[in-house]
mmCIF file of C-alpha atoms in Angstrom:
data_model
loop_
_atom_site.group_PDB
_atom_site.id
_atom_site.type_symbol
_atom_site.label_atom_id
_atom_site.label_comp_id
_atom_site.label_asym_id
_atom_site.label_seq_id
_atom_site.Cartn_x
_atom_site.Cartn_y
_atom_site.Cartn_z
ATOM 1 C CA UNK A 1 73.589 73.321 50.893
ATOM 2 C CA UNK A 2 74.244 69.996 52.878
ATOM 3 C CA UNK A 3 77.529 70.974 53.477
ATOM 4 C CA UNK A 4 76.231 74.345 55.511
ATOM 5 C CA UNK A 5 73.724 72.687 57.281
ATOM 6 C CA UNK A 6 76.095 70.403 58.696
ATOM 7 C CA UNK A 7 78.437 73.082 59.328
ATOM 8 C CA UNK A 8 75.989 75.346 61.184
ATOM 9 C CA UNK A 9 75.023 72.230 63.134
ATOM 10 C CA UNK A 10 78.429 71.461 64.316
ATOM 11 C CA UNK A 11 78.824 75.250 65.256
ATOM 12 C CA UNK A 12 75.667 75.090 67.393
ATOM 13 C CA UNK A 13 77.705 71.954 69.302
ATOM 14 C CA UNK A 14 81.016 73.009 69.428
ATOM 15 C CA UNK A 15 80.127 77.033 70.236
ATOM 16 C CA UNK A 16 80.700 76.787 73.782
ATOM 17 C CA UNK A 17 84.351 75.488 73.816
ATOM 18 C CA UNK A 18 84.960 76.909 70.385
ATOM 19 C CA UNK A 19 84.836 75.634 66.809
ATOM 20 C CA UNK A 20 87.094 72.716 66.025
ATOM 21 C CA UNK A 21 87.074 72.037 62.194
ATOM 22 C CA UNK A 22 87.660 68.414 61.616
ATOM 23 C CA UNK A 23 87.587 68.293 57.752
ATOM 24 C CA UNK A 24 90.900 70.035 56.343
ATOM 25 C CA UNK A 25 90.665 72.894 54.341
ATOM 26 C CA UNK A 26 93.686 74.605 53.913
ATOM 27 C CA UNK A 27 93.567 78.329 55.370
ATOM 28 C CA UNK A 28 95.061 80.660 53.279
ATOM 29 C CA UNK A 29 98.533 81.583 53.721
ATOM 30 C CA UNK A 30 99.645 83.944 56.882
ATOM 31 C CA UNK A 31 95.981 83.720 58.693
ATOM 32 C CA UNK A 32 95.626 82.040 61.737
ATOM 33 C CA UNK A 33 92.570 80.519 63.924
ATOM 34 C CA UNK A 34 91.989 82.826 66.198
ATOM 35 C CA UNK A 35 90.995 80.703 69.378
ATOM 36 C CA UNK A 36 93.495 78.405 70.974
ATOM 37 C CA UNK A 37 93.248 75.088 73.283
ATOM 38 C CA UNK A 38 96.031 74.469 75.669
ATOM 39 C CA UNK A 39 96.212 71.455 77.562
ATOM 40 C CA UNK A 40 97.925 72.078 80.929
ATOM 41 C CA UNK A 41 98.372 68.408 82.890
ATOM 42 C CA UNK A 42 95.373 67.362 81.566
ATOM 43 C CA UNK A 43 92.866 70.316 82.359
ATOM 44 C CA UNK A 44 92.272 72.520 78.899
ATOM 45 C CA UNK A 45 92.089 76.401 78.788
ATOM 46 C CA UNK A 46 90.811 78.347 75.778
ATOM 47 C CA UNK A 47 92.157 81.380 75.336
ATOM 48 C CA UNK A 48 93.295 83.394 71.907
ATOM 49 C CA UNK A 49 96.345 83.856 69.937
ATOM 50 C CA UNK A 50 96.292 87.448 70.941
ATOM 51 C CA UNK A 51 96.059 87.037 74.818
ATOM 52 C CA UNK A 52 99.030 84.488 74.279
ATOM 53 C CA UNK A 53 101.137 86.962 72.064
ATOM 54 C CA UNK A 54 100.913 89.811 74.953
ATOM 55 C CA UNK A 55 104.572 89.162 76.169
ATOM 56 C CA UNK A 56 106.134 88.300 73.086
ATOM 57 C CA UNK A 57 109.344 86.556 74.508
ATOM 58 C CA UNK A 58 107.002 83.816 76.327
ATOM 59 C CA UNK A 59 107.128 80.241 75.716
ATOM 60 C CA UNK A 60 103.281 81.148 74.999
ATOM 61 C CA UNK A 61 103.398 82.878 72.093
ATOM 62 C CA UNK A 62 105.864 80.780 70.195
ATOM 63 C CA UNK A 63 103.771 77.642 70.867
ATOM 64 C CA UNK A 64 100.900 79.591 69.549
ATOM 65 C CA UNK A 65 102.772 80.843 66.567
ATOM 66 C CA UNK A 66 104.567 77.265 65.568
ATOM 67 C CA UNK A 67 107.612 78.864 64.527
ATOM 68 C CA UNK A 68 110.384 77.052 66.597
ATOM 69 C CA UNK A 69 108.393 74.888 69.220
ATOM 70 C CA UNK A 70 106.836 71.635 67.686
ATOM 71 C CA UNK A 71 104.596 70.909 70.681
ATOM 72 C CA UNK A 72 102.321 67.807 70.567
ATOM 73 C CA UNK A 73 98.668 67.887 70.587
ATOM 74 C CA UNK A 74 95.823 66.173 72.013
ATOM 75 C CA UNK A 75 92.792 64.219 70.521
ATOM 76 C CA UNK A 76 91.004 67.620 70.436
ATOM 77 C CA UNK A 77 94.077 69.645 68.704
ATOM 78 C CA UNK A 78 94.941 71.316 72.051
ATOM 79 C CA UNK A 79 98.813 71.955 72.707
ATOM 80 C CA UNK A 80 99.896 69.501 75.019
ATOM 81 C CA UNK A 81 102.056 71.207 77.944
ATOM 82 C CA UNK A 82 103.039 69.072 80.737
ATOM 83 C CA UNK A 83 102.629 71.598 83.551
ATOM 84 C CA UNK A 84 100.327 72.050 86.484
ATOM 85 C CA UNK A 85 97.343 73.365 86.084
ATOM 86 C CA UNK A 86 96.493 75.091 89.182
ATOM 87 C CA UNK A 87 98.885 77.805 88.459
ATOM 88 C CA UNK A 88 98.607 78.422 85.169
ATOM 89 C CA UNK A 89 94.717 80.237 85.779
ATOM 90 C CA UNK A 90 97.106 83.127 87.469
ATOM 91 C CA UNK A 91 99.323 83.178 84.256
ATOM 92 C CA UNK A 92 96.684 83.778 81.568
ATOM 93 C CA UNK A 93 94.861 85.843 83.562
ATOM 94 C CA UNK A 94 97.563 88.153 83.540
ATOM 95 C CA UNK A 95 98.072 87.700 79.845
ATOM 96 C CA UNK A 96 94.558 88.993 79.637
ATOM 97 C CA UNK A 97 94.188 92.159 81.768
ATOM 98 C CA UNK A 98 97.675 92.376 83.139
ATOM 99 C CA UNK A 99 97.532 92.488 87.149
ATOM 100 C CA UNK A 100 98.099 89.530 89.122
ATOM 101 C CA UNK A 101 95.330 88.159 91.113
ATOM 102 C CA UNK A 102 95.420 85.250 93.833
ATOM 103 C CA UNK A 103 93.058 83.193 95.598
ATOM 104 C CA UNK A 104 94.235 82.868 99.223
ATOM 105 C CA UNK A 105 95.609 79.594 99.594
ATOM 106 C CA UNK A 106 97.562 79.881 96.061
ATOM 107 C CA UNK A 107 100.700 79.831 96.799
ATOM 108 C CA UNK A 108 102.930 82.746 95.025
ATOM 109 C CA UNK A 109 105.541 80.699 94.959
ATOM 110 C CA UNK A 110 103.977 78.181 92.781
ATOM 111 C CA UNK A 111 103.088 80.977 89.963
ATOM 112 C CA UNK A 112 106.134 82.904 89.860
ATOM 113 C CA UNK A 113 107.745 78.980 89.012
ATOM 114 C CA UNK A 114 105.392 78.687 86.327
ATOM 115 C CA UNK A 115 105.795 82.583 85.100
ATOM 116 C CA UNK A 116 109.562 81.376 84.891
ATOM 117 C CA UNK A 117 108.909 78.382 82.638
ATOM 118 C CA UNK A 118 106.673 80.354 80.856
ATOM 119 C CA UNK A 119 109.263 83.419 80.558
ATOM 120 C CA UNK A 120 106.768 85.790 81.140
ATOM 121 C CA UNK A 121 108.790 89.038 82.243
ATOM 122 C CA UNK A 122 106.447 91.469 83.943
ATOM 123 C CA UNK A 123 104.411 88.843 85.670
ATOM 124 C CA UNK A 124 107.867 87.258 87.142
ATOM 125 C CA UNK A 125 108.871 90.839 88.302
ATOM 126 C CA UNK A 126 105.674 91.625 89.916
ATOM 127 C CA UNK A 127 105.532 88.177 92.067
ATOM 128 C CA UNK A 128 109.035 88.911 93.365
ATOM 129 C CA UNK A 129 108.480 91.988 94.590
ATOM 130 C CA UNK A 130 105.352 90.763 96.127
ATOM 131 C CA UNK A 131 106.878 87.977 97.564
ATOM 132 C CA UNK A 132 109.983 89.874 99.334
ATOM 133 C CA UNK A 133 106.859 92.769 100.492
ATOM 134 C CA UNK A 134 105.498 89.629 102.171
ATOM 135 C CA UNK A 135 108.951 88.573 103.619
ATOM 136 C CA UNK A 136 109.573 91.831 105.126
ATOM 137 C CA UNK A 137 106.209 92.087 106.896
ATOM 138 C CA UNK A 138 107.093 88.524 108.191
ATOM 139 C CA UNK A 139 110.763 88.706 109.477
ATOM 140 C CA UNK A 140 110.460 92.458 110.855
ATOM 141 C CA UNK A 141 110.463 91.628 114.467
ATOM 142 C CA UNK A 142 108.913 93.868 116.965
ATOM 143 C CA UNK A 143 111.270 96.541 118.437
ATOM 144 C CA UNK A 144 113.084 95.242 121.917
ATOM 145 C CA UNK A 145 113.334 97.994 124.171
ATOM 146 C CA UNK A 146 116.834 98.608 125.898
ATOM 147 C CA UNK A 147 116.133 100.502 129.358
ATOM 148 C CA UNK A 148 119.470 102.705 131.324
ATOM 149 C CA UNK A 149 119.275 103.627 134.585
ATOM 150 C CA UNK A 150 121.650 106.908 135.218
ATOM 151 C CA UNK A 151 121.918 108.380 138.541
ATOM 152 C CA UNK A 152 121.973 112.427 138.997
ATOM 153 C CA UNK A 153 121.468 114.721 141.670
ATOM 154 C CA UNK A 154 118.362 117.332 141.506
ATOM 155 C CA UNK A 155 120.439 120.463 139.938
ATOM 156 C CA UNK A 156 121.419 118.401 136.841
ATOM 157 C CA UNK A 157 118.027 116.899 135.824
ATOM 158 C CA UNK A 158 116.435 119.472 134.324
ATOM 159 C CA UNK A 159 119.496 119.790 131.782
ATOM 160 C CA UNK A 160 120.136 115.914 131.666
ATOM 161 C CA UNK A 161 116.063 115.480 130.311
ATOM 162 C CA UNK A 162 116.899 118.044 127.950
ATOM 163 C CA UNK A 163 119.282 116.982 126.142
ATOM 164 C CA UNK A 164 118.518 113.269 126.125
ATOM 165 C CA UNK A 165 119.126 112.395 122.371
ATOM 166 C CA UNK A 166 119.112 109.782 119.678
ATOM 167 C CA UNK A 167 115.394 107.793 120.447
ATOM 168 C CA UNK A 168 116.359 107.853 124.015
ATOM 169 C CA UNK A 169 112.794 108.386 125.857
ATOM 170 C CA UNK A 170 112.683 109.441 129.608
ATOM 171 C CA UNK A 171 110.577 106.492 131.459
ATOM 172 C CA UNK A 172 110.701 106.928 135.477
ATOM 173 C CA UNK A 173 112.169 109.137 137.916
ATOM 174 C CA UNK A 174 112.961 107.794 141.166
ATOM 175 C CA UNK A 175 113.581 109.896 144.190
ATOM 176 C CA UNK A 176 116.899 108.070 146.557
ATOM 177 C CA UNK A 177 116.594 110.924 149.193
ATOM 178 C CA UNK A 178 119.838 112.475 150.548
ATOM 179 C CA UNK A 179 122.524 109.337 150.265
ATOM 180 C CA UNK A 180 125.309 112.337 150.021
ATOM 181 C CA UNK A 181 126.323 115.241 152.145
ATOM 182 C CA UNK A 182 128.441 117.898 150.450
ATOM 183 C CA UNK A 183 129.239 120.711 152.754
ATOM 184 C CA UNK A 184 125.898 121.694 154.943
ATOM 185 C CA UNK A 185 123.475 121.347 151.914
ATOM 186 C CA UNK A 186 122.146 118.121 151.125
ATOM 187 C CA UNK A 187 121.508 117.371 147.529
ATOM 188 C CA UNK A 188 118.330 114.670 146.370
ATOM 189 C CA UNK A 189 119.413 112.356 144.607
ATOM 190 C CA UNK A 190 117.637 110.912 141.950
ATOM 191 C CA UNK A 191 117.420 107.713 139.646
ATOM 192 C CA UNK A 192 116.533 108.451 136.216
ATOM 193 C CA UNK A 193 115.148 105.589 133.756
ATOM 194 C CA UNK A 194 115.144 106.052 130.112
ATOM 195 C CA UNK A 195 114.839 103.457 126.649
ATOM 196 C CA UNK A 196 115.018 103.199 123.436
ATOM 197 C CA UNK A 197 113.981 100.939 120.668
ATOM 198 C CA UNK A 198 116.226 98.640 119.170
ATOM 199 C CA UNK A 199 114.470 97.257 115.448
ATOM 200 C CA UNK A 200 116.287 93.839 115.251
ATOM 201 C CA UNK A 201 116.526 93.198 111.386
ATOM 202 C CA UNK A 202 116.100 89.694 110.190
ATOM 203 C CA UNK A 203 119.917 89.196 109.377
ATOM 204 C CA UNK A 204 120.763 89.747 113.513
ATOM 205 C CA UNK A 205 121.822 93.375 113.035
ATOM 206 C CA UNK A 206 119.739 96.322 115.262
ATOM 207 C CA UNK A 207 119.017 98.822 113.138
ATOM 208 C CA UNK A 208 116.296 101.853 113.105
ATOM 209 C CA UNK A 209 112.804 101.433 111.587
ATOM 210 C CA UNK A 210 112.650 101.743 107.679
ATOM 211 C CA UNK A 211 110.456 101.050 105.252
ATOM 212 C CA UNK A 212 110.239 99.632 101.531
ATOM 213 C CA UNK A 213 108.623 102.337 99.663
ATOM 214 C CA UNK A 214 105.691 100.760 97.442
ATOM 215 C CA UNK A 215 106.172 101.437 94.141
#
């Protein structure tokens, strides 16, 4: 009886952050406790051995399963990883429900190092592609515009607008009057502007507008 009172008692203390048995009882073979303490740089998470064991390749779930990694432990039996902790919120979070969320001023960067050290497959996969989605945004610059000036005489402008071609866009038509005489009829002359975009890609090359499909 004394020994379940005390029991109970230390439950009501320790429920918040999670039973911690300090007497040893041996567990029976091939069960496991199913809550786990990490210690990340000195800040502790508590998660479970089945958010851990989600990606089954990850540094994670071998720590959690003891079979190769030895790891140290705290005072409070909490694996001891010498990491930072302001990235590794990001990491089981996506252990738990699988999508990747960031505060604003986290920089991806930092959690797609720690997804690395972590080996944590998807997650690293899905902060790359994030990351070069952000790059592209950044580096596409706007389009220049590259203006020609071609000179043509009133009977060829209605064929020359026509046929204009390849992003060229008609701007401006200015009217030179009668610079030439050919026979008795004068002909107007005319100065015709037209442009077209050039996209400038971030490696220097021009090249026309295209865009990473989302997947």
């Amino acid at each position: 009886g004394g020994v379940r009172m005390r029991m109970e008692g230390r439950e009501e203390m320790q429920g918040a952050v999670g039973l911690r048995c300090t007497w040893d009882i041996p567990s029976p073979a091939g069960t496991q406790a199913k809550w786990v303490r990490l210690n990340v740089g000195g800040t502790v998470f508590l998660t479970t051995r089945q958010t851990l064991c989600r990606e089954q390749k990850s540094f994670l779930c071998r720590l959690c399963q003891g079979e190769e990694l030895q790891s140290d432990r705290d005072e409070t039996g909490a694996y001891l990883i010498d990491r930072d902790p302001t990235y590794f919120g990001p990491i089981l979070n996506f252990l738990r429900h699988g999508k990747l969320v960031l505060d604003k001023d986290m920089a991806a960067e930092g959690v797609l190092e720690e997804a690395e050290f972590y080996n944590i497959g998807p997650l690293i996969r899905i902060i790359k592609d994030r990351l070069e989605e952000k790059d592209y945004t950044v580096t596409q610059v706007p389009p220049k515009h590259v203006y020609r000036v071609l000179q043509c005489q009133e009977e060829e402008l209605t064929q020359m607008v026509s046929t204009m071609s390849d992003g060229w866009r008609f701007e401006q038509l200015v009217n030179i009057g009668s610079s030439y005489n050919y026979g008795n009829e004068d002909q107007t002359e005319f100065l015709c502007v037209v442009s077209k975009e050039l996209y400038n890609s971030p490696n220097g090359l021009s090249s026309e507008p295209s865009h990473k499909a989302k997947v």
